[in-house]
């Protein structure tokens, strides 16, 4: 026992590990998180912007080197009656200093056409508001601009403004109104589509085979004949449509008499899809096809109740 107690005790060596970093994997994860948050905030910022800003951003991604297309809205006439002239869009270049040929020329053509249509609307408005002969018809005329052109509505009242009640026989008011409209259009020579509409009330003699379809077709054809009498060439009238009660006015009861109307639609040459086709044609010539620009403005339409 004495000998064992004299033996030296073994020394215990404690090794303490000093703290250090655990590699760089966390940096990659953090960078991904920051990138995702930045993208989220960018999307939220874009969603909160005005339609004009969204349009410019969309146009930039379609053609970063070109001039994007935006829209501005201007009201030409603030009328409380049924013939309020809706807000009209004008095309204006905005954004960077790009000069991409894919968009510049079509947008310039669209600008010129829109300006010409706006001037025509102003002439029509002035005629119907200032002429004693036409003033009573002002609240029966409605003009709206769409991405495809200009639509002019000639709306009936309860007593029958432009046609005999339940008939396609035109009244003198139809001839006066169409004459004033056509004389205000030059220098516009756009193709014209004539549409006939009715309200949702069934035609009284529908059981005899004559319905709202036939009535709307006959009234559209009657308006077409008046256009020809006023000097519109037959080649400009490209289509005559009968729509019966299938396209009521926006925000108007389908049974409302104002749905009994004739529409004159001037087809745009350069805006909307036509501008996109022109842009694609120019781009195809240079070997850089681009998609069609977004629509300028969606047309007013109401769902039947």
PDB file of C-alpha atoms in Angstrom:
ATOM      1  CA  UNK A   1       0.000   0.000   0.000  1.00  0.00           C
ATOM      2  CA  UNK A   2       2.875   2.317   0.814  1.00  0.00           C
ATOM      3  CA  UNK A   3       4.452   1.638  -2.544  1.00  0.00           C
ATOM      4  CA  UNK A   4       1.236   2.420  -4.413  1.00  0.00           C
ATOM      5  CA  UNK A   5       0.837   5.702  -2.599  1.00  0.00           C
ATOM      6  CA  UNK A   6       4.307   6.751  -3.725  1.00  0.00           C
ATOM      7  CA  UNK A   7       3.501   6.276  -7.424  1.00  0.00           C
ATOM      8  CA  UNK A   8       2.956   9.578  -9.302  1.00  0.00           C
ATOM      9  CA  UNK A   9      -0.584  10.213 -10.242  1.00  0.00           C
ATOM     10  CA  UNK A  10      -1.279  10.563 -13.997  1.00  0.00           C
ATOM     11  CA  UNK A  11      -1.862  14.096 -15.185  1.00  0.00           C
ATOM     12  CA  UNK A  12      -5.312  14.926 -16.590  1.00  0.00           C
ATOM     13  CA  UNK A  13      -5.180  17.209 -19.587  1.00  0.00           C
ATOM     14  CA  UNK A  14      -8.368  19.161 -20.333  1.00  0.00           C
ATOM     15  CA  UNK A  15      -8.743  20.419 -23.875  1.00  0.00           C
ATOM     16  CA  UNK A  16     -11.097  23.384 -24.234  1.00  0.00           C
ATOM     17  CA  UNK A  17     -12.380  24.052 -27.747  1.00  0.00           C
ATOM     18  CA  UNK A  18     -12.465  27.693 -28.596  1.00  0.00           C
ATOM     19  CA  UNK A  19     -15.677  28.961 -30.250  1.00  0.00           C
ATOM     20  CA  UNK A  20     -15.693  29.874 -33.963  1.00  0.00           C
ATOM     21  CA  UNK A  21     -18.043  30.311 -36.968  1.00  0.00           C
ATOM     22  CA  UNK A  22     -20.065  27.380 -38.243  1.00  0.00           C
ATOM     23  CA  UNK A  23     -19.452  27.915 -41.953  1.00  0.00           C
ATOM     24  CA  UNK A  24     -21.110  30.289 -44.478  1.00  0.00           C
ATOM     25  CA  UNK A  25     -24.321  28.387 -45.261  1.00  0.00           C
ATOM     26  CA  UNK A  26     -26.403  30.836 -43.203  1.00  0.00           C
ATOM     27  CA  UNK A  27     -25.260  33.698 -45.419  1.00  0.00           C
ATOM     28  CA  UNK A  28     -26.725  32.040 -48.502  1.00  0.00           C
ATOM     29  CA  UNK A  29     -30.036  31.435 -46.734  1.00  0.00           C
ATOM     30  CA  UNK A  30     -30.123  35.018 -45.477  1.00  0.00           C
ATOM     31  CA  UNK A  31     -29.381  36.392 -48.942  1.00  0.00           C
ATOM     32  CA  UNK A  32     -32.219  34.322 -50.416  1.00  0.00           C
ATOM     33  CA  UNK A  33     -34.563  35.616 -47.723  1.00  0.00           C
ATOM     34  CA  UNK A  34     -33.630  39.256 -48.381  1.00  0.00           C
ATOM     35  CA  UNK A  35     -34.049  38.778 -52.150  1.00  0.00           C
ATOM     36  CA  UNK A  36     -37.479  37.222 -51.678  1.00  0.00           C
ATOM     37  CA  UNK A  37     -38.572  40.066 -49.393  1.00  0.00           C
ATOM     38  CA  UNK A  38     -37.356  42.657 -51.890  1.00  0.00           C
ATOM     39  CA  UNK A  39     -39.311  40.957 -54.682  1.00  0.00           C
ATOM     40  CA  UNK A  40     -42.417  40.852 -52.461  1.00  0.00           C
ATOM     41  CA  UNK A  41     -42.172  44.557 -51.639  1.00  0.00           C
ATOM     42  CA  UNK A  42     -41.684  45.379 -55.342  1.00  0.00           C
ATOM     43  CA  UNK A  43     -44.855  43.453 -56.259  1.00  0.00           C
ATOM     44  CA  UNK A  44     -46.827  45.156 -53.461  1.00  0.00           C
ATOM     45  CA  UNK A  45     -45.530  48.551 -54.600  1.00  0.00           C
ATOM     46  CA  UNK A  46     -46.563  47.910 -58.214  1.00  0.00           C
ATOM     47  CA  UNK A  47     -50.035  46.739 -57.148  1.00  0.00           C
ATOM     48  CA  UNK A  48     -50.520  50.018 -55.307  1.00  0.00           C
ATOM     49  CA  UNK A  49     -49.669  52.226 -58.283  1.00  0.00           C
ATOM     50  CA  UNK A  50     -52.037  53.976 -60.687  1.00  0.00           C
ATOM     51  CA  UNK A  51     -53.145  52.252 -63.929  1.00  0.00           C
ATOM     52  CA  UNK A  52     -50.861  54.563 -65.914  1.00  0.00           C
ATOM     53  CA  UNK A  53     -47.781  53.434 -63.950  1.00  0.00           C
ATOM     54  CA  UNK A  54     -48.762  49.772 -64.309  1.00  0.00           C
ATOM     55  CA  UNK A  55     -49.215  50.303 -68.062  1.00  0.00           C
ATOM     56  CA  UNK A  56     -45.747  51.852 -68.346  1.00  0.00           C
ATOM     57  CA  UNK A  57     -44.129  49.004 -66.403  1.00  0.00           C
ATOM     58  CA  UNK A  58     -45.928  46.422 -68.550  1.00  0.00           C
ATOM     59  CA  UNK A  59     -44.866  48.187 -71.742  1.00  0.00           C
ATOM     60  CA  UNK A  60     -41.244  48.328 -70.545  1.00  0.00           C
ATOM     61  CA  UNK A  61     -41.077  44.568 -70.138  1.00  0.00           C
ATOM     62  CA  UNK A  62     -42.646  44.129 -73.589  1.00  0.00           C
ATOM     63  CA  UNK A  63     -40.092  46.383 -75.265  1.00  0.00           C
ATOM     64  CA  UNK A  64     -37.364  47.763 -72.932  1.00  0.00           C
ATOM     65  CA  UNK A  65     -35.803  49.875 -75.683  1.00  0.00           C
ATOM     66  CA  UNK A  66     -39.026  51.296 -77.038  1.00  0.00           C
ATOM     67  CA  UNK A  67     -41.477  53.935 -75.888  1.00  0.00           C
ATOM     68  CA  UNK A  68     -44.279  52.371 -73.808  1.00  0.00           C
ATOM     69  CA  UNK A  69     -47.917  53.236 -74.345  1.00  0.00           C
ATOM     70  CA  UNK A  70     -49.975  54.804 -71.574  1.00  0.00           C
ATOM     71  CA  UNK A  71     -53.435  56.253 -71.452  1.00  0.00           C
ATOM     72  CA  UNK A  72     -54.943  59.491 -70.238  1.00  0.00           C
ATOM     73  CA  UNK A  73     -58.624  60.135 -69.769  1.00  0.00           C
ATOM     74  CA  UNK A  74     -60.380  63.377 -70.616  1.00  0.00           C
ATOM     75  CA  UNK A  75     -64.062  64.188 -70.390  1.00  0.00           C
ATOM     76  CA  UNK A  76     -65.258  66.439 -73.208  1.00  0.00           C
ATOM     77  CA  UNK A  77     -68.806  67.021 -72.003  1.00  0.00           C
ATOM     78  CA  UNK A  78     -70.271  66.797 -68.502  1.00  0.00           C
ATOM     79  CA  UNK A  79     -73.944  66.230 -69.223  1.00  0.00           C
ATOM     80  CA  UNK A  80     -76.452  64.930 -66.696  1.00  0.00           C
ATOM     81  CA  UNK A  81     -78.688  63.416 -69.368  1.00  0.00           C
ATOM     82  CA  UNK A  82     -78.509  59.999 -70.978  1.00  0.00           C
ATOM     83  CA  UNK A  83     -76.222  61.308 -73.707  1.00  0.00           C
ATOM     84  CA  UNK A  84     -73.143  61.875 -71.570  1.00  0.00           C
ATOM     85  CA  UNK A  85     -70.006  61.643 -73.660  1.00  0.00           C
ATOM     86  CA  UNK A  86     -67.866  59.144 -71.778  1.00  0.00           C
ATOM     87  CA  UNK A  87     -64.222  59.686 -70.964  1.00  0.00           C
ATOM     88  CA  UNK A  88     -62.004  59.423 -73.969  1.00  0.00           C
ATOM     89  CA  UNK A  89     -58.448  57.996 -73.953  1.00  0.00           C
ATOM     90  CA  UNK A  90     -55.503  59.674 -75.577  1.00  0.00           C
ATOM     91  CA  UNK A  91     -52.226  57.897 -76.160  1.00  0.00           C
ATOM     92  CA  UNK A  92     -49.062  59.588 -74.943  1.00  0.00           C
ATOM     93  CA  UNK A  93     -45.485  58.325 -74.855  1.00  0.00           C
ATOM     94  CA  UNK A  94     -43.884  58.050 -71.442  1.00  0.00           C
ATOM     95  CA  UNK A  95     -41.031  56.316 -69.758  1.00  0.00           C
ATOM     96  CA  UNK A  96     -37.396  56.238 -70.732  1.00  0.00           C
ATOM     97  CA  UNK A  97     -35.587  57.625 -73.724  1.00  0.00           C
ATOM     98  CA  UNK A  98     -35.881  54.430 -75.756  1.00  0.00           C
ATOM     99  CA  UNK A  99     -36.316  54.664 -79.476  1.00  0.00           C
ATOM    100  CA  UNK A 100     -37.373  51.144 -80.388  1.00  0.00           C
ATOM    101  CA  UNK A 101     -38.934  51.201 -83.884  1.00  0.00           C
ATOM    102  CA  UNK A 102     -41.358  48.440 -82.888  1.00  0.00           C
ATOM    103  CA  UNK A 103     -43.579  50.865 -80.983  1.00  0.00           C
ATOM    104  CA  UNK A 104     -42.702  54.405 -82.028  1.00  0.00           C
ATOM    105  CA  UNK A 105     -44.398  54.571 -85.426  1.00  0.00           C
ATOM    106  CA  UNK A 106     -47.588  52.665 -84.472  1.00  0.00           C
ATOM    107  CA  UNK A 107     -48.002  54.845 -81.377  1.00  0.00           C
ATOM    108  CA  UNK A 108     -47.564  58.015 -83.414  1.00  0.00           C
ATOM    109  CA  UNK A 109     -50.220  56.809 -85.831  1.00  0.00           C
ATOM    110  CA  UNK A 110     -52.498  55.940 -82.914  1.00  0.00           C
ATOM    111  CA  UNK A 111     -51.945  59.387 -81.404  1.00  0.00           C
ATOM    112  CA  UNK A 112     -52.880  61.133 -84.624  1.00  0.00           C
ATOM    113  CA  UNK A 113     -55.991  59.011 -85.066  1.00  0.00           C
ATOM    114  CA  UNK A 114     -57.104  59.514 -81.462  1.00  0.00           C
ATOM    115  CA  UNK A 115     -56.622  63.249 -81.782  1.00  0.00           C
ATOM    116  CA  UNK A 116     -58.644  63.281 -85.006  1.00  0.00           C
ATOM    117  CA  UNK A 117     -61.431  61.283 -83.318  1.00  0.00           C
ATOM    118  CA  UNK A 118     -61.426  63.626 -80.328  1.00  0.00           C
ATOM    119  CA  UNK A 119     -61.793  66.625 -82.627  1.00  0.00           C
ATOM    120  CA  UNK A 120     -64.670  64.865 -84.383  1.00  0.00           C
ATOM    121  CA  UNK A 121     -66.340  64.243 -81.013  1.00  0.00           C
ATOM    122  CA  UNK A 122     -65.952  67.913 -80.150  1.00  0.00           C
ATOM    123  CA  UNK A 123     -67.537  68.912 -83.459  1.00  0.00           C
ATOM    124  CA  UNK A 124     -70.429  66.510 -82.892  1.00  0.00           C
ATOM    125  CA  UNK A 125     -70.903  67.816 -79.348  1.00  0.00           C
ATOM    126  CA  UNK A 126     -70.864  71.413 -80.499  1.00  0.00           C
ATOM    127  CA  UNK A 127     -73.439  70.762 -83.206  1.00  0.00           C
ATOM    128  CA  UNK A 128     -75.908  68.997 -80.943  1.00  0.00           C
ATOM    129  CA  UNK A 129     -75.501  71.454 -78.066  1.00  0.00           C
ATOM    130  CA  UNK A 130     -75.617  74.685 -80.059  1.00  0.00           C
ATOM    131  CA  UNK A 131     -78.007  73.965 -82.912  1.00  0.00           C
ATOM    132  CA  UNK A 132     -81.638  74.713 -82.055  1.00  0.00           C
ATOM    133  CA  UNK A 133     -82.707  72.039 -84.529  1.00  0.00           C
ATOM    134  CA  UNK A 134     -80.550  69.345 -82.881  1.00  0.00           C
ATOM    135  CA  UNK A 135     -80.517  70.459 -79.243  1.00  0.00           C
ATOM    136  CA  UNK A 136     -83.511  68.295 -78.307  1.00  0.00           C
ATOM    137  CA  UNK A 137     -81.603  65.221 -79.548  1.00  0.00           C
ATOM    138  CA  UNK A 138     -78.443  65.885 -77.495  1.00  0.00           C
ATOM    139  CA  UNK A 139     -79.481  63.602 -74.623  1.00  0.00           C
ATOM    140  CA  UNK A 140     -80.183  60.784 -77.115  1.00  0.00           C
ATOM    141  CA  UNK A 141     -76.614  60.770 -78.455  1.00  0.00           C
ATOM    142  CA  UNK A 142     -73.819  58.970 -76.642  1.00  0.00           C
ATOM    143  CA  UNK A 143     -70.206  58.700 -77.796  1.00  0.00           C
ATOM    144  CA  UNK A 144     -67.605  56.395 -76.263  1.00  0.00           C
ATOM    145  CA  UNK A 145     -64.049  55.547 -77.253  1.00  0.00           C
ATOM    146  CA  UNK A 146     -62.888  51.934 -77.124  1.00  0.00           C
ATOM    147  CA  UNK A 147     -59.632  50.183 -77.932  1.00  0.00           C
ATOM    148  CA  UNK A 148     -61.074  49.443 -81.370  1.00  0.00           C
ATOM    149  CA  UNK A 149     -62.445  52.860 -82.324  1.00  0.00           C
ATOM    150  CA  UNK A 150     -65.333  55.226 -81.647  1.00  0.00           C
ATOM    151  CA  UNK A 151     -68.911  54.167 -80.945  1.00  0.00           C
ATOM    152  CA  UNK A 152     -71.835  56.551 -81.469  1.00  0.00           C
ATOM    153  CA  UNK A 153     -75.165  55.518 -79.931  1.00  0.00           C
ATOM    154  CA  UNK A 154     -78.484  56.918 -81.164  1.00  0.00           C
ATOM    155  CA  UNK A 155     -80.863  56.003 -78.340  1.00  0.00           C
ATOM    156  CA  UNK A 156     -84.653  55.958 -78.392  1.00  0.00           C
ATOM    157  CA  UNK A 157     -87.001  57.505 -75.851  1.00  0.00           C
ATOM    158  CA  UNK A 158     -90.356  56.149 -74.762  1.00  0.00           C
ATOM    159  CA  UNK A 159     -92.234  57.975 -77.513  1.00  0.00           C
ATOM    160  CA  UNK A 160     -89.800  56.906 -80.235  1.00  0.00           C
ATOM    161  CA  UNK A 161     -87.076  59.357 -81.195  1.00  0.00           C
ATOM    162  CA  UNK A 162     -85.554  57.981 -84.380  1.00  0.00           C
ATOM    163  CA  UNK A 163     -88.034  55.271 -85.441  1.00  0.00           C
ATOM    164  CA  UNK A 164     -91.739  54.724 -85.289  1.00  0.00           C
ATOM    165  CA  UNK A 165     -92.597  52.610 -82.238  1.00  0.00           C
ATOM    166  CA  UNK A 166     -92.245  48.908 -83.049  1.00  0.00           C
ATOM    167  CA  UNK A 167     -91.206  49.727 -86.608  1.00  0.00           C
ATOM    168  CA  UNK A 168     -88.082  50.132 -88.696  1.00  0.00           C
ATOM    169  CA  UNK A 169     -89.546  53.205 -90.434  1.00  0.00           C
ATOM    170  CA  UNK A 170     -87.045  56.031 -89.769  1.00  0.00           C
ATOM    171  CA  UNK A 171     -88.201  59.417 -88.550  1.00  0.00           C
ATOM    172  CA  UNK A 172     -86.836  62.734 -89.701  1.00  0.00           C
ATOM    173  CA  UNK A 173     -84.804  62.898 -86.463  1.00  0.00           C
ATOM    174  CA  UNK A 174     -82.701  59.929 -87.593  1.00  0.00           C
ATOM    175  CA  UNK A 175     -81.839  61.646 -90.863  1.00  0.00           C
ATOM    176  CA  UNK A 176     -80.977  64.913 -89.089  1.00  0.00           C
ATOM    177  CA  UNK A 177     -78.850  63.202 -86.426  1.00  0.00           C
ATOM    178  CA  UNK A 178     -76.912  60.998 -88.843  1.00  0.00           C
ATOM    179  CA  UNK A 179     -76.427  63.923 -91.206  1.00  0.00           C
ATOM    180  CA  UNK A 180     -74.935  66.040 -88.398  1.00  0.00           C
ATOM    181  CA  UNK A 181     -72.672  63.183 -87.272  1.00  0.00           C
ATOM    182  CA  UNK A 182     -71.382  62.338 -90.751  1.00  0.00           C
ATOM    183  CA  UNK A 183     -70.682  65.982 -91.575  1.00  0.00           C
ATOM    184  CA  UNK A 184     -68.554  66.178 -88.396  1.00  0.00           C
ATOM    185  CA  UNK A 185     -66.344  63.177 -89.149  1.00  0.00           C
ATOM    186  CA  UNK A 186     -64.024  64.384 -91.963  1.00  0.00           C
ATOM    187  CA  UNK A 187     -61.113  63.971 -92.402  1.00  0.00           C
ATOM    188  CA  UNK A 188     -61.787  60.591 -90.754  1.00  0.00           C
ATOM    189  CA  UNK A 189     -62.486  57.941 -93.379  1.00  0.00           C
ATOM    190  CA  UNK A 190     -62.592  54.908 -91.069  1.00  0.00           C
ATOM    191  CA  UNK A 191     -64.702  51.872 -91.890  1.00  0.00           C
ATOM    192  CA  UNK A 192     -68.146  51.881 -90.277  1.00  0.00           C
ATOM    193  CA  UNK A 193     -70.094  49.078 -88.636  1.00  0.00           C
ATOM    194  CA  UNK A 194     -73.831  49.622 -88.104  1.00  0.00           C
ATOM    195  CA  UNK A 195     -75.519  47.832 -85.206  1.00  0.00           C
ATOM    196  CA  UNK A 196     -79.193  47.514 -84.317  1.00  0.00           C
ATOM    197  CA  UNK A 197     -80.294  46.978 -80.693  1.00  0.00           C
ATOM    198  CA  UNK A 198     -83.572  46.546 -78.826  1.00  0.00           C
ATOM    199  CA  UNK A 199     -84.637  46.364 -75.191  1.00  0.00           C
ATOM    200  CA  UNK A 200     -85.501  43.082 -73.505  1.00  0.00           C
ATOM    201  CA  UNK A 201     -89.254  43.348 -74.038  1.00  0.00           C
ATOM    202  CA  UNK A 202     -90.510  40.662 -76.448  1.00  0.00           C
ATOM    203  CA  UNK A 203     -91.797  41.986 -79.757  1.00  0.00           C
ATOM    204  CA  UNK A 204     -95.607  42.004 -79.776  1.00  0.00           C
ATOM    205  CA  UNK A 205     -95.935  39.998 -82.976  1.00  0.00           C
ATOM    206  CA  UNK A 206     -93.109  37.621 -82.153  1.00  0.00           C
ATOM    207  CA  UNK A 207     -95.487  34.717 -82.487  1.00  0.00           C
ATOM    208  CA  UNK A 208     -95.773  35.543 -86.195  1.00  0.00           C
ATOM    209  CA  UNK A 209     -92.052  35.093 -86.785  1.00  0.00           C
ATOM    210  CA  UNK A 210     -91.055  38.764 -86.439  1.00  0.00           C
ATOM    211  CA  UNK A 211     -89.015  39.336 -83.268  1.00  0.00           C
ATOM    212  CA  UNK A 212     -86.484  41.729 -81.796  1.00  0.00           C
ATOM    213  CA  UNK A 213     -83.871  40.126 -84.036  1.00  0.00           C
ATOM    214  CA  UNK A 214     -85.694  41.137 -87.196  1.00  0.00           C
ATOM    215  CA  UNK A 215     -86.505  44.572 -85.789  1.00  0.00           C
ATOM    216  CA  UNK A 216     -82.877  45.309 -84.861  1.00  0.00           C
ATOM    217  CA  UNK A 217     -81.706  44.077 -88.277  1.00  0.00           C
ATOM    218  CA  UNK A 218     -84.241  46.240 -90.136  1.00  0.00           C
ATOM    219  CA  UNK A 219     -83.370  49.331 -88.106  1.00  0.00           C
ATOM    220  CA  UNK A 220     -79.644  48.826 -88.695  1.00  0.00           C
ATOM    221  CA  UNK A 221     -80.300  48.513 -92.427  1.00  0.00           C
ATOM    222  CA  UNK A 222     -82.469  51.632 -92.353  1.00  0.00           C
ATOM    223  CA  UNK A 223     -79.595  53.546 -90.731  1.00  0.00           C
ATOM    224  CA  UNK A 224     -77.228  52.142 -93.375  1.00  0.00           C
ATOM    225  CA  UNK A 225     -79.445  53.531 -96.137  1.00  0.00           C
ATOM    226  CA  UNK A 226     -79.452  56.954 -94.441  1.00  0.00           C
ATOM    227  CA  UNK A 227     -75.643  56.846 -94.317  1.00  0.00           C
ATOM    228  CA  UNK A 228     -75.537  56.169 -98.048  1.00  0.00           C
ATOM    229  CA  UNK A 229     -77.916  59.071 -98.684  1.00  0.00           C
ATOM    230  CA  UNK A 230     -75.596  61.353 -96.708  1.00  0.00           C
ATOM    231  CA  UNK A 231     -72.686  60.536 -98.985  1.00  0.00           C
ATOM    232  CA  UNK A 232     -70.952  57.707 -97.120  1.00  0.00           C
ATOM    233  CA  UNK A 233     -69.484  55.360 -99.710  1.00  0.00           C
ATOM    234  CA  UNK A 234     -70.816  51.813 -99.677  1.00  0.00           C
ATOM    235  CA  UNK A 235     -67.255  50.508 -99.310  1.00  0.00           C
ATOM    236  CA  UNK A 236     -66.867  52.176 -95.899  1.00  0.00           C
ATOM    237  CA  UNK A 237     -69.764  50.204 -94.416  1.00  0.00           C
ATOM    238  CA  UNK A 238     -68.125  46.872 -93.704  1.00  0.00           C
ATOM    239  CA  UNK A 239     -70.744  45.225 -91.495  1.00  0.00           C
ATOM    240  CA  UNK A 240     -74.405  45.467 -90.464  1.00  0.00           C
ATOM    241  CA  UNK A 241     -75.224  43.660 -87.215  1.00  0.00           C
ATOM    242  CA  UNK A 242     -78.470  42.691 -85.520  1.00  0.00           C
ATOM    243  CA  UNK A 243     -77.950  42.256 -81.771  1.00  0.00           C
ATOM    244  CA  UNK A 244     -81.541  42.416 -80.473  1.00  0.00           C
ATOM    245  CA  UNK A 245     -81.394  42.694 -76.657  1.00  0.00           C
ATOM    246  CA  UNK A 246     -78.034  40.935 -76.222  1.00  0.00           C
ATOM    247  CA  UNK A 247     -75.945  44.077 -75.576  1.00  0.00           C
ATOM    248  CA  UNK A 248     -77.767  46.482 -73.211  1.00  0.00           C
ATOM    249  CA  UNK A 249     -76.143  49.761 -72.267  1.00  0.00           C
ATOM    250  CA  UNK A 250     -73.792  49.664 -69.313  1.00  0.00           C
ATOM    251  CA  UNK A 251     -75.608  50.332 -66.043  1.00  0.00           C
ATOM    252  CA  UNK A 252     -79.013  50.467 -67.733  1.00  0.00           C
ATOM    253  CA  UNK A 253     -81.950  48.140 -67.041  1.00  0.00           C
ATOM    254  CA  UNK A 254     -82.346  45.761 -70.025  1.00  0.00           C
ATOM    255  CA  UNK A 255     -86.020  46.854 -70.165  1.00  0.00           C
ATOM    256  CA  UNK A 256     -85.070  50.540 -70.408  1.00  0.00           C
ATOM    257  CA  UNK A 257     -86.138  52.125 -73.688  1.00  0.00           C
ATOM    258  CA  UNK A 258     -82.678  53.603 -74.251  1.00  0.00           C
ATOM    259  CA  UNK A 259     -81.510  50.118 -75.175  1.00  0.00           C
ATOM    260  CA  UNK A 260     -83.562  50.524 -78.355  1.00  0.00           C
ATOM    261  CA  UNK A 261     -80.827  52.157 -80.346  1.00  0.00           C
ATOM    262  CA  UNK A 262     -78.676  52.168 -83.455  1.00  0.00           C
ATOM    263  CA  UNK A 263     -74.891  52.210 -83.071  1.00  0.00           C
ATOM    264  CA  UNK A 264     -72.417  53.627 -85.579  1.00  0.00           C
ATOM    265  CA  UNK A 265     -69.001  52.169 -84.874  1.00  0.00           C
ATOM    266  CA  UNK A 266     -65.930  53.741 -86.507  1.00  0.00           C
ATOM    267  CA  UNK A 267     -63.241  51.065 -86.643  1.00  0.00           C
ATOM    268  CA  UNK A 268     -59.807  52.279 -85.604  1.00  0.00           C
ATOM    269  CA  UNK A 269     -56.918  51.730 -87.986  1.00  0.00           C
ATOM    270  CA  UNK A 270     -54.028  51.962 -85.545  1.00  0.00           C
ATOM    271  CA  UNK A 271     -55.061  51.570 -81.904  1.00  0.00           C
ATOM    272  CA  UNK A 272     -55.471  48.360 -79.916  1.00  0.00           C
ATOM    273  CA  UNK A 273     -54.939  45.161 -81.906  1.00  0.00           C
ATOM    274  CA  UNK A 274     -54.368  47.068 -85.158  1.00  0.00           C
ATOM    275  CA  UNK A 275     -51.466  48.949 -83.592  1.00  0.00           C
ATOM    276  CA  UNK A 276     -50.058  45.664 -82.353  1.00  0.00           C
ATOM    277  CA  UNK A 277     -50.311  44.177 -85.847  1.00  0.00           C
ATOM    278  CA  UNK A 278     -48.549  47.203 -87.302  1.00  0.00           C
ATOM    279  CA  UNK A 279     -45.848  46.942 -84.646  1.00  0.00           C
ATOM    280  CA  UNK A 280     -45.352  43.256 -85.373  1.00  0.00           C
ATOM    281  CA  UNK A 281     -45.147  43.949 -89.086  1.00  0.00           C
ATOM    282  CA  UNK A 282     -42.471  46.605 -88.547  1.00  0.00           C
ATOM    283  CA  UNK A 283     -40.624  44.311 -86.148  1.00  0.00           C
ATOM    284  CA  UNK A 284     -40.885  41.376 -88.544  1.00  0.00           C
ATOM    285  CA  UNK A 285     -39.217  43.488 -91.223  1.00  0.00           C
ATOM    286  CA  UNK A 286     -36.338  44.109 -88.810  1.00  0.00           C
ATOM    287  CA  UNK A 287     -36.346  40.543 -87.457  1.00  0.00           C
ATOM    288  CA  UNK A 288     -37.587  41.481 -83.964  1.00  0.00           C
ATOM    289  CA  UNK A 289     -41.225  40.523 -83.525  1.00  0.00           C
ATOM    290  CA  UNK A 290     -42.918  41.850 -80.400  1.00  0.00           C
ATOM    291  CA  UNK A 291     -46.265  41.097 -78.773  1.00  0.00           C
ATOM    292  CA  UNK A 292     -49.259  43.380 -79.278  1.00  0.00           C
ATOM    293  CA  UNK A 293     -49.539  46.274 -76.818  1.00  0.00           C
ATOM    294  CA  UNK A 294     -52.208  46.112 -74.157  1.00  0.00           C
ATOM    295  CA  UNK A 295     -55.651  47.451 -74.850  1.00  0.00           C
ATOM    296  CA  UNK A 296     -56.183  51.073 -74.195  1.00  0.00           C
ATOM    297  CA  UNK A 297     -59.391  50.836 -72.685  1.00  0.00           C
ATOM    298  CA  UNK A 298     -61.874  48.178 -72.288  1.00  0.00           C
ATOM    299  CA  UNK A 299     -65.325  48.862 -74.103  1.00  0.00           C
ATOM    300  CA  UNK A 300     -68.383  49.602 -71.973  1.00  0.00           C
ATOM    301  CA  UNK A 301     -70.577  46.534 -71.718  1.00  0.00           C
ATOM    302  CA  UNK A 302     -73.214  45.360 -69.284  1.00  0.00           C
ATOM    303  CA  UNK A 303     -74.283  41.896 -68.358  1.00  0.00           C
ATOM    304  CA  UNK A 304     -77.969  41.236 -68.978  1.00  0.00           C
ATOM    305  CA  UNK A 305     -79.897  40.854 -65.767  1.00  0.00           C
TER     306      UNK A 305
END
